[in-house]
Coordinates of C-alpha atoms and ligand atoms in Angstrom, one line a residue:
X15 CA -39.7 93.4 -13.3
X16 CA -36.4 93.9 -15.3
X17 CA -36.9 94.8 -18.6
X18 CA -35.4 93.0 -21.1
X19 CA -37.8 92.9 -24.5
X20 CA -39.8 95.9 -26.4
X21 CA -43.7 96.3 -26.9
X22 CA -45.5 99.4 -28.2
X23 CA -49.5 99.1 -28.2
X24 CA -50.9 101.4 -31.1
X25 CA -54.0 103.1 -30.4
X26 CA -56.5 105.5 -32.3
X27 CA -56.8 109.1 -31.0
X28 CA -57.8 112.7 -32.5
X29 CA -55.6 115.1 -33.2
X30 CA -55.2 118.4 -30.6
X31 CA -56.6 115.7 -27.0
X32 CA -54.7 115.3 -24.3
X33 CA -56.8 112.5 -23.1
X34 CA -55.5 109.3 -21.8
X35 CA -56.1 105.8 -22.9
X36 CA -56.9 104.0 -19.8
X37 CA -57.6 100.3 -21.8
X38 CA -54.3 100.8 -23.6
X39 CA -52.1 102.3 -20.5
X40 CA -53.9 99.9 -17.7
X41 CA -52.8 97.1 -20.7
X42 CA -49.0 98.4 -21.1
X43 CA -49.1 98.8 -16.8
X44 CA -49.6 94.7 -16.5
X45 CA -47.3 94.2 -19.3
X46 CA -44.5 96.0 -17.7
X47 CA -45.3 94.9 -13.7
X48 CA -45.5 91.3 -15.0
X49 CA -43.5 90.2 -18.0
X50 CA -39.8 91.2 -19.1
X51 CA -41.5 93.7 -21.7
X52 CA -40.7 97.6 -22.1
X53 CA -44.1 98.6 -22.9
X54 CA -45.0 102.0 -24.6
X55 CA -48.4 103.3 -25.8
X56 CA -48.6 105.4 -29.1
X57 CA -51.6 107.4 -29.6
X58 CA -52.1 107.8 -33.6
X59 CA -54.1 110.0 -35.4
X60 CA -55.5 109.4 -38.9
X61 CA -53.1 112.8 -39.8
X62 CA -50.3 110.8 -38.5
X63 CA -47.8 109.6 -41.4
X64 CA -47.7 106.4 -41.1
X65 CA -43.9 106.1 -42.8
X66 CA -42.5 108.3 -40.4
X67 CA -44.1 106.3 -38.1
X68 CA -42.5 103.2 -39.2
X69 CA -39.3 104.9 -38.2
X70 CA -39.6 105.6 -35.3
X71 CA -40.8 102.4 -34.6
X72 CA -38.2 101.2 -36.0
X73 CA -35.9 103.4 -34.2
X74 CA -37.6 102.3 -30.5
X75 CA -37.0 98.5 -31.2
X76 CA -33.6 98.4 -32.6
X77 CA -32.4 94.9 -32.1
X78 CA -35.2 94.0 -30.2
X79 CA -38.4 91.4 -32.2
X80 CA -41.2 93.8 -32.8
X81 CA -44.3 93.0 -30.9
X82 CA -46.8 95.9 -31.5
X83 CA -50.3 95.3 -29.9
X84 CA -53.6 97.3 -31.6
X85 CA -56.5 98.7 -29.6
X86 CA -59.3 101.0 -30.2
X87 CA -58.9 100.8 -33.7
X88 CA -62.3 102.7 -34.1
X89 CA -62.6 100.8 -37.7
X90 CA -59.5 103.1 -38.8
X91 CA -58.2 101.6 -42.2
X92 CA -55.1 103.3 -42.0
X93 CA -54.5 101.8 -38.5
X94 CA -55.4 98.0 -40.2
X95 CA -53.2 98.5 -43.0
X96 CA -50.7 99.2 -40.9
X97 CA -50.8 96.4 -38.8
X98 CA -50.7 94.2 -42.0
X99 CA -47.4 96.0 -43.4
X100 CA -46.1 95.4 -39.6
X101 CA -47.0 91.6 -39.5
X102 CA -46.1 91.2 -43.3
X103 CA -42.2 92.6 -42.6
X104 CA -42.0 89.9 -39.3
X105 CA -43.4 92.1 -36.7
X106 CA -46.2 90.3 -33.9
X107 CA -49.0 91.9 -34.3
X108 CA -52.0 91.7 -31.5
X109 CA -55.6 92.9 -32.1
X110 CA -57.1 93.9 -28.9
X111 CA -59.4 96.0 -27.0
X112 CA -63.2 96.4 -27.6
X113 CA -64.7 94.0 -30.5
X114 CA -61.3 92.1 -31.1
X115 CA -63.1 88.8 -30.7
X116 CA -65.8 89.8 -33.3
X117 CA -63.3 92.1 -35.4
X118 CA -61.0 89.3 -35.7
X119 CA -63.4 86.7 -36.6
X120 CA -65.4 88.8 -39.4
X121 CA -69.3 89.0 -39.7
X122 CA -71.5 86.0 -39.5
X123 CA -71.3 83.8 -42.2
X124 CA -69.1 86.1 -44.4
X125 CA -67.7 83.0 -46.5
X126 CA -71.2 82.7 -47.5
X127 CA -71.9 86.2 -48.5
X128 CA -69.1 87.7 -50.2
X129 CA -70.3 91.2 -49.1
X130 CA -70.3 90.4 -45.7
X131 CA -66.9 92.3 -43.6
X132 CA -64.3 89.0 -43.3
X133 CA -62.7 90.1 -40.4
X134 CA -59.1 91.4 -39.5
X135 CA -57.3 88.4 -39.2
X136 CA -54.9 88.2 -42.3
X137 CA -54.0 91.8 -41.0
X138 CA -52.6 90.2 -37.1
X139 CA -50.8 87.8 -36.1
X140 CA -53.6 87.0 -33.1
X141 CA -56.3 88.5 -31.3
X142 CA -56.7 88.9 -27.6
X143 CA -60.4 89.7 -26.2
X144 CA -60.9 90.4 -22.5
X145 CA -58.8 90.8 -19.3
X146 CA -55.5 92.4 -20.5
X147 CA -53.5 89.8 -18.1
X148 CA -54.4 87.3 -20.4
X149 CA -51.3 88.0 -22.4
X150 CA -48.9 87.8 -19.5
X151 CA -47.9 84.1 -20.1
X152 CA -47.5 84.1 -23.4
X153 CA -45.0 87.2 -23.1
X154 CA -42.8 85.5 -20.1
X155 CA -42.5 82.2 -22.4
X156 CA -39.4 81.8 -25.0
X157 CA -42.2 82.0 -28.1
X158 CA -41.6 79.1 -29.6
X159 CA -45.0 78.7 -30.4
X160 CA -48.3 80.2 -31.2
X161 CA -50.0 81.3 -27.8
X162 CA -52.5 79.1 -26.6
X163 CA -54.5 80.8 -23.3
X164 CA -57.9 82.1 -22.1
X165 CA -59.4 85.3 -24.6
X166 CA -56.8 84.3 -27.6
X167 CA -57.8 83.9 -31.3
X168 CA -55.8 82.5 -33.8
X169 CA -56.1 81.6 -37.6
X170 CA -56.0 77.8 -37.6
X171 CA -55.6 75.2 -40.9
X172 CA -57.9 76.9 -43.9
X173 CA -58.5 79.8 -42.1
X174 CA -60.7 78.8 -39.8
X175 CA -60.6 80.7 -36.1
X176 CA -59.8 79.0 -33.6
X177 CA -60.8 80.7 -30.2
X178 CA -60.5 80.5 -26.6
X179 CA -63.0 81.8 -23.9
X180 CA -62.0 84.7 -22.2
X181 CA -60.7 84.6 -18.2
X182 CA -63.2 86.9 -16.4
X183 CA -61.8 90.4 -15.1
X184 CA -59.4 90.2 -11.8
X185 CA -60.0 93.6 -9.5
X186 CA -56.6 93.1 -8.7
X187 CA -55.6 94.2 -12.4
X188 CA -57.7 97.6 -12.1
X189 CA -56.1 99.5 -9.9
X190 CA -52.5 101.0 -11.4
X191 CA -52.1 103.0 -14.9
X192 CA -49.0 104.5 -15.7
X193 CA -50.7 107.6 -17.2
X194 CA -46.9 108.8 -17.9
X195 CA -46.6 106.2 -20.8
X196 CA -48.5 107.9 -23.6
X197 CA -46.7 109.0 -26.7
X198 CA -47.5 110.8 -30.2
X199 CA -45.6 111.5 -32.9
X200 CA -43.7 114.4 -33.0
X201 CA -41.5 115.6 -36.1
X202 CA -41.0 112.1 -36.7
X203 CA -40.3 111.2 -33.5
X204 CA -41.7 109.2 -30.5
X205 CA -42.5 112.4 -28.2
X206 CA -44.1 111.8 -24.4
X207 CA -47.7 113.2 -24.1
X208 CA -48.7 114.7 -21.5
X209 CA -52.4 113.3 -20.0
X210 CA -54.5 116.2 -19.0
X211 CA -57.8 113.9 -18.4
X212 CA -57.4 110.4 -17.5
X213 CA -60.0 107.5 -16.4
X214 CA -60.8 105.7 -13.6
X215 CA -63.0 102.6 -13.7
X216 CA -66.0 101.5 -11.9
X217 CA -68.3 99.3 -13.9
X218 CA -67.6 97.2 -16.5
X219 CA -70.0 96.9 -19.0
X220 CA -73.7 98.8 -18.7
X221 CA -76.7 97.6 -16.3
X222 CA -79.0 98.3 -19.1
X223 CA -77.0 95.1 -20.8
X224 CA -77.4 93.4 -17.7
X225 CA -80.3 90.6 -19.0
X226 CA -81.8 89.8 -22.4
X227 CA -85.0 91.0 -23.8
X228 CA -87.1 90.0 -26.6
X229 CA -87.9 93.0 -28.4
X230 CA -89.1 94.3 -32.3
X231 CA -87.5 96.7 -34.4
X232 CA -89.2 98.5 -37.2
X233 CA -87.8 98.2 -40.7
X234 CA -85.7 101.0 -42.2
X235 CA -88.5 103.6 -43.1
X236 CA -87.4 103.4 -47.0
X237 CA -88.4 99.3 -47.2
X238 CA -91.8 100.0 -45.1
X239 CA -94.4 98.3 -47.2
X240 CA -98.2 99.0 -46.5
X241 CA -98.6 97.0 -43.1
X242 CA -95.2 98.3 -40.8
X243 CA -92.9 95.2 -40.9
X244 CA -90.7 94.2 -37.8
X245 CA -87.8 92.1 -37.0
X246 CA -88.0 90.4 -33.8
X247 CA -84.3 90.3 -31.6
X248 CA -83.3 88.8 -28.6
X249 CA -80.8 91.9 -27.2
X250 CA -78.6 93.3 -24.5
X251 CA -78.5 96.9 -23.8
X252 CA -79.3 99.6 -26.5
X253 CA -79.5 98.1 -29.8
X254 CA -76.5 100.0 -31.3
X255 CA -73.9 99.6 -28.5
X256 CA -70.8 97.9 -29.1
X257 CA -70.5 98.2 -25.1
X258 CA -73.5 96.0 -24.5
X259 CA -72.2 92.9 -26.8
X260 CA -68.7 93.1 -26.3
X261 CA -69.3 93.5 -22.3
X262 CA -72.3 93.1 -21.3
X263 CA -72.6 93.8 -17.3
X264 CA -69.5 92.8 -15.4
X265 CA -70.2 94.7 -12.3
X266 CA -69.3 97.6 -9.9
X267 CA -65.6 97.9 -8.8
X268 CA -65.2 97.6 -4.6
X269 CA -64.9 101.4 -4.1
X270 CA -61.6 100.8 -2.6
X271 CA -60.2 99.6 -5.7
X272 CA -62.0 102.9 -7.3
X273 CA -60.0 105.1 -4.5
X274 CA -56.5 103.4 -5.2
X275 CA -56.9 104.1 -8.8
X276 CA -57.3 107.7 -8.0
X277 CA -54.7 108.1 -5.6
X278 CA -52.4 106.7 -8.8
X279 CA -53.7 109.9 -10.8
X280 CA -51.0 112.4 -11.7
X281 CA -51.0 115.7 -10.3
X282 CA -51.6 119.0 -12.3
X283 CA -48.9 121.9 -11.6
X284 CA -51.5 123.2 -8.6
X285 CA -51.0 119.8 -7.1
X286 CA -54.3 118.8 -7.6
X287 CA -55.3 115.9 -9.1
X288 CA -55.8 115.8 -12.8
X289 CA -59.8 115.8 -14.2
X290 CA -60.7 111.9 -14.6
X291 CA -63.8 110.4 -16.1
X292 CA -65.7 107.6 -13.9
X293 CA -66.7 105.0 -15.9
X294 CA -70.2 104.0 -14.8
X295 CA -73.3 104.7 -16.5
X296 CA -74.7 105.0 -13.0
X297 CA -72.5 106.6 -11.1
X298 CA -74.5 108.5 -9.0
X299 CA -75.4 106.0 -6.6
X300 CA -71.6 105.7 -5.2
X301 CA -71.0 109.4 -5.9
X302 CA -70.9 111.1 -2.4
X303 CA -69.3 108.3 -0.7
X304 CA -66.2 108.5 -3.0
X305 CA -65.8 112.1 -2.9
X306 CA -66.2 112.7 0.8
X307 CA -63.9 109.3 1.2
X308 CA -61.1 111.6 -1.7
X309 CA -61.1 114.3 0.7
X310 CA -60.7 112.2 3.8
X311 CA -57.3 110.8 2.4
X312 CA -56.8 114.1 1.3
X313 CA -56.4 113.3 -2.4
X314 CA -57.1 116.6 -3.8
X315 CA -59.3 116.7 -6.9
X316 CA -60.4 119.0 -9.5
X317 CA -63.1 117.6 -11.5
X318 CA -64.9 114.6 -12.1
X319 CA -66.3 114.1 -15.4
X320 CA -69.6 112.2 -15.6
X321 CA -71.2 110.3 -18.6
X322 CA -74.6 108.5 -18.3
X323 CA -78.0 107.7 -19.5
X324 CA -81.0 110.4 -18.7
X325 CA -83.1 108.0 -17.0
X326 CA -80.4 107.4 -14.0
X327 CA -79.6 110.9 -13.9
X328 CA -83.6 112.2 -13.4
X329 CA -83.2 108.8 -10.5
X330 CA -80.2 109.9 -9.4
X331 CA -81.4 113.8 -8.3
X332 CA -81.0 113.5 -4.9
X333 CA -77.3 112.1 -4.6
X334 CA -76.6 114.0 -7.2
X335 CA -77.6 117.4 -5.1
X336 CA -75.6 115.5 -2.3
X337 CA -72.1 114.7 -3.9
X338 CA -72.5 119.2 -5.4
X339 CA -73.0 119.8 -2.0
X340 CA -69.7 118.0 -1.0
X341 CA -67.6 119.2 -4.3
X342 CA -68.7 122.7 -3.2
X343 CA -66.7 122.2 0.0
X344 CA -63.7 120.5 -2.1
X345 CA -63.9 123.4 -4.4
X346 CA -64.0 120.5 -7.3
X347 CA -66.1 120.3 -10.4
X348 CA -68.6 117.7 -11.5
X349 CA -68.9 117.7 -15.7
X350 CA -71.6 115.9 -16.5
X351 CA -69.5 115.4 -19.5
X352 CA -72.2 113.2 -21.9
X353 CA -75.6 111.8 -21.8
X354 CA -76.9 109.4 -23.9
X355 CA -79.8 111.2 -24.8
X356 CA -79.5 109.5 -28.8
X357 CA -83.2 111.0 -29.7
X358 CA -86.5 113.5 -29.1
X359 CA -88.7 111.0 -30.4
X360 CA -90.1 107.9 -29.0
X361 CA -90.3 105.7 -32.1
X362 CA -86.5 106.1 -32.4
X363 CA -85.7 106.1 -29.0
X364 CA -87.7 102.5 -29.4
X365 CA -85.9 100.9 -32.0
X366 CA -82.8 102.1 -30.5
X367 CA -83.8 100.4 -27.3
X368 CA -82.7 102.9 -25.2
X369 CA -84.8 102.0 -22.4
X370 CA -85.2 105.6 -21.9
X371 CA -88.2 108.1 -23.3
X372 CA -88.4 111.8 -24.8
X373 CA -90.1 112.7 -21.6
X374 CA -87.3 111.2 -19.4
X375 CA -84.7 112.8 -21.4
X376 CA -86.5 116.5 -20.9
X377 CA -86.6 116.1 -17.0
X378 CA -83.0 115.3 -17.4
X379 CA -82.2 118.5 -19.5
X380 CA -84.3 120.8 -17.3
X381 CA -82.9 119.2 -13.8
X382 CA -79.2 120.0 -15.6
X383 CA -80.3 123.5 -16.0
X384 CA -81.7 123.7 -12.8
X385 CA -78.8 122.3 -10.8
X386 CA -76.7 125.2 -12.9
X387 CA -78.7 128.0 -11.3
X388 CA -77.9 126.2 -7.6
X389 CA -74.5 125.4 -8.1
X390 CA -72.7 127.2 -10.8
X391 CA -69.0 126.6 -9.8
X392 CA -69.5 123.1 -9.5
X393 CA -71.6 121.7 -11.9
X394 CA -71.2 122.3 -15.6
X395 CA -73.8 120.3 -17.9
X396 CA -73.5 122.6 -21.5
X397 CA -71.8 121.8 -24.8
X398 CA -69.7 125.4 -24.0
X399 CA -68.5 124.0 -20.8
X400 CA -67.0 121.1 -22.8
X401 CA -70.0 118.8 -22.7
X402 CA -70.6 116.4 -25.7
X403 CA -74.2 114.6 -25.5
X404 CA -75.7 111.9 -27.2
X405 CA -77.8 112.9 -30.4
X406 CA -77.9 109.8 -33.2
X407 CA -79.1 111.3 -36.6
X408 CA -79.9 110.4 -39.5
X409 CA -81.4 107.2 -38.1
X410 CA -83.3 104.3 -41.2
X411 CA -86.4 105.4 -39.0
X412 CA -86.3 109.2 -39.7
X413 CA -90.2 109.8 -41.5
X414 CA -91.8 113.4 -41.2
X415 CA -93.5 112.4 -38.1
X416 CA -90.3 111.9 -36.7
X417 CA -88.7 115.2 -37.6
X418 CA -91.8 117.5 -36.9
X419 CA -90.8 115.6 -32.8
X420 CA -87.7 116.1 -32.9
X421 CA -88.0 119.8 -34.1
X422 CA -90.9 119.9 -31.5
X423 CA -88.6 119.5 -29.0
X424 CA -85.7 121.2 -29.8
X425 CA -87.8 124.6 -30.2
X426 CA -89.1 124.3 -27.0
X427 CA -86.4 123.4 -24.9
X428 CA -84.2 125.6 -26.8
X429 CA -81.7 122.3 -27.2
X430 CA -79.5 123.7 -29.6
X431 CA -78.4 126.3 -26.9
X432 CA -76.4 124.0 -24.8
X433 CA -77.7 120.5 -24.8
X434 CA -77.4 119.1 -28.7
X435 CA -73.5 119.0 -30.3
X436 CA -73.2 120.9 -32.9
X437 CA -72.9 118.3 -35.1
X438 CA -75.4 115.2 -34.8
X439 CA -73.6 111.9 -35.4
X440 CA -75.7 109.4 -37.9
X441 CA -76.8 105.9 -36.8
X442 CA -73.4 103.4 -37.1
X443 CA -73.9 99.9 -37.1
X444 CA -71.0 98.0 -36.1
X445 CA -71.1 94.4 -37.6
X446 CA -71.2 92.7 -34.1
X447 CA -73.9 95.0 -32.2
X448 CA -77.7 94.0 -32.2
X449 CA -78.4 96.2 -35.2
X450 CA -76.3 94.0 -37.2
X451 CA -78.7 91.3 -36.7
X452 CA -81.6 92.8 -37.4
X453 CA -80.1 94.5 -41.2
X454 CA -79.0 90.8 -41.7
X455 CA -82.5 89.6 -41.4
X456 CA -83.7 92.3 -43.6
X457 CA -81.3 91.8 -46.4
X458 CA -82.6 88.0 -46.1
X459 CA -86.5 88.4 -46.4
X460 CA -86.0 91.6 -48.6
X461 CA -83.6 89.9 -50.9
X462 CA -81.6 92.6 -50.7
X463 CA -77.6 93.9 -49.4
X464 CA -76.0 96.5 -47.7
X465 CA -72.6 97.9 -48.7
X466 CA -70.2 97.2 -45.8
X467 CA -67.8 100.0 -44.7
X468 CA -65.3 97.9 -42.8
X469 CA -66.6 96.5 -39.9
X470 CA -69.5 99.2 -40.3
X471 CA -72.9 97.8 -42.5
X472 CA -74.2 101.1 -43.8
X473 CA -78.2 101.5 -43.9
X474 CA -78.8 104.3 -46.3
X475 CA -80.0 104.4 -49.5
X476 CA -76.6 104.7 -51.5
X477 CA -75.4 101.7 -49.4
X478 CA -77.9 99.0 -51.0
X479 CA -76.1 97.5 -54.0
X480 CA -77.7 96.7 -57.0
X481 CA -79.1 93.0 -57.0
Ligands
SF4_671 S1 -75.4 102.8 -25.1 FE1 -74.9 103.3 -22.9 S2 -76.8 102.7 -21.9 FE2 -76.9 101.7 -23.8 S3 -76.2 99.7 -23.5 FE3 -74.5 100.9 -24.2 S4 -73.4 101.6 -22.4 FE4 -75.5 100.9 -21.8

């Protein structure tokens, strides 16, 4: 479609990647196949200055109305702020991407506790949740006024949100990125950045969110009174996962949709294509058949990064075995970039409601290790090959008992060697996941409140404000 009007989507990144933004690109793709909008995506840093930034803008829009959209905000204040400075000097100013619905809208009952996070909406113009497509009416439309569709939120009369079901997801919006669209700032200027691993979707969501279950979580071990106190939750999916509430299950992609978005992968300098994540936390299953089908079109790839949960991996063994077998043919590499192992002990891995248990997650680590020694080209598994796994501490639920487990565990299997980061990452609840329920419900029987960080409720000691 001609292009006639400008659109930049801001997104979080870190500083020194070269990852792509497959949400943000797939989102600026449909934007540019379907509306009259020039659509760029800018990958910011928190080092980024934001004034310079403003510049060059500035300096892309010209003439043009500025309509920037927001995604993977990652709770980034100096992302937020921005935005507000945007919509405050007449830009239009979209909050999508993961939790834009609940981001938007603010905690649960905020207005009635003044502590509570109230949401991002004096900071946007709108929100958009779901389907990126959803935005292509409103964008071909003279905007006379405020847009109306499936997934939109808006702030209506007294601030009250006003919200619109999302449309479910199309396939037929999956399949193209234009991974060539990324941009950083550069000496003040827009500057194209090269993607050196992009993403290719295959689920949507998680299976483990699939159905609800009715399950109890302890309280933090520093409220424990004499008798261990619970708080009963109807949950999807691990209890700390944005994922799980903000998708839930979706599906599998038809592996022909998987292929096409692969063919669309740019090439390195050896003509191969670049390394991609699949995004499935089972991919397994599907594995073999979508390599061997890559090499019968002759799409030549390099590696395949993997990140799942240790129960489908230990399941998962035997085409797992199969799809090294075929990558040792296609001289390509399988990097079982992250597994959620989140824990060494069962009590947290139970409140976490990771479905999964310590002795699951040490028949994963020894089968990674194993599959090393039998195919060492092809299959890399260890933080030194560029692996980053799942390990969630300091948890509310961390007691001695707890430790000496975890400690257990980590001697024995020699974790720190290759399987645990080098830096654990602590427990984060995000306002909207399961967790936030069940540290509302203690603040109301205990009387007490958490400090909120954002749209993050801390849980530690230092965070409970004085009554
Ligand atoms: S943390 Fe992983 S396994 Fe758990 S619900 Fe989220 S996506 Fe699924």
């Amino acid at each position: 479609m001609k292009h006639t009007k400008k659109m930049a989507i801001i997104a979080g990144y870190f500083a020194g990647e070269t990852y792509g933004l497959l949400g943000p690109q797939m989102a600026a793709t449909i934007i540019e196949e379907h509306t009259p909008y020039e659509c760029i995506v800018i990958a910011v840093d928190r080092g980024d200055d934001k004034t310079l930034l403003k510049k060059a803008l500035s300096d892309y829009f010209g003439a043009h109305e500025p309509t920037v959209g927001f995604s993977t905000l990652g709770g980034r204040q100096d992302l937020i702020d921005l935005a507000k400075e945007l919509k405050q000097e007449g830009a239009v100013t979209i909050l999508a991407g993961p939790q834009a619905d609940t981001d938007f809208r603010g905690e649960k009952e905020w207005r009635s506790y003044p502590h509570r996070f109230p949401g991002l909406s004096s900071s946007f113009s709108f929100a958009l949740h779901g389907p990126a497509e959803q935005i292509v009416p409103f964008l071909k439309e003279p905007r006379t006024t405020l847009p109306a569709g499936p997934g939109f939120l808006l702030t209506g009369k007294k601030g009250v949100i006003l919200s619109n079901a999302k449309k479910p997801w199309d396939e037929g919006f999956l399949t193209r990125v234009r991974w060539g669209n990324l941009f950083r700032l550069d000496q003040g200027m827009l500057t194209n950045h090269p993607v050196a691993t992009a993403q290719v979707l295959q689920q949507i969501g998680c299976p483990h969110a699939s159905r609800p279950r009715q399950i109890e979580i302890d309280y933090p071990v520093s409220m424990q009174k004499v008798k261990k106190q619970r708080v009963q939750l109807l949950l999807r999916g691990c209890s700390f996962c944005d994922v799980a509430i903000d998708k839930g299950f979706h599906g599998v992609l038809d592996r022909e949709k998987v292929l096409a978005q692969i063919s669309g992968l740019p090439e390195a300098e050896d003509g191969r294509k670049i390394a991609f994540e699949l995004i499935n936390e089972n991919p397994l299953p599907g594995l073999p058949h979508i390599l061997t089908q890559a090499g019968e079109r002759d799409l030549r790839l390099s590696q395949v990064n993997l990140t799942m949960r240790a129960d489908w991996l230990v399941q998962g063994e035997k085409q797992l075995r199969e799809a090294l077998a075929i990558a040792r043919k296609m001289r390509i590499r399988i990097l079982l970039s992250s597994v959620g192992f989140e824990s060494f002990d069962d009590e947290i891995l139970k409140n976490l409601h990771k479905g999964s248990t310590v002795e699951t997650n040490l028949l994963a680590v020894r089968l990674m290790r194993r599959l090393k020694e039998l195919f060492p080209f092809q299959w890399a598994y260890s933080k030194a090959e560029g692996a980053v796994h799942g390990f969630i501490h300091p948890t509310p639920w961390d007691t001695k008992e707890t430790a000496a487990h975890i400690g257990k565990a980590m001697d024995m299997y020699r974790l720190a060697s290759d399987i645990l980061p080098n830096r654990s990452v602590p427990l984060i609840i995000h306002h909207a996941s399961s967790l936030g329920e069940w540290i509302r419900e203690v603040e109301t029987r205990e009387k007490v409140r958490f400090e909120r960080y954002g749209s993050v409720i801390g849980w530690w000691e230092e965070a409970r404000l004085s009554p």
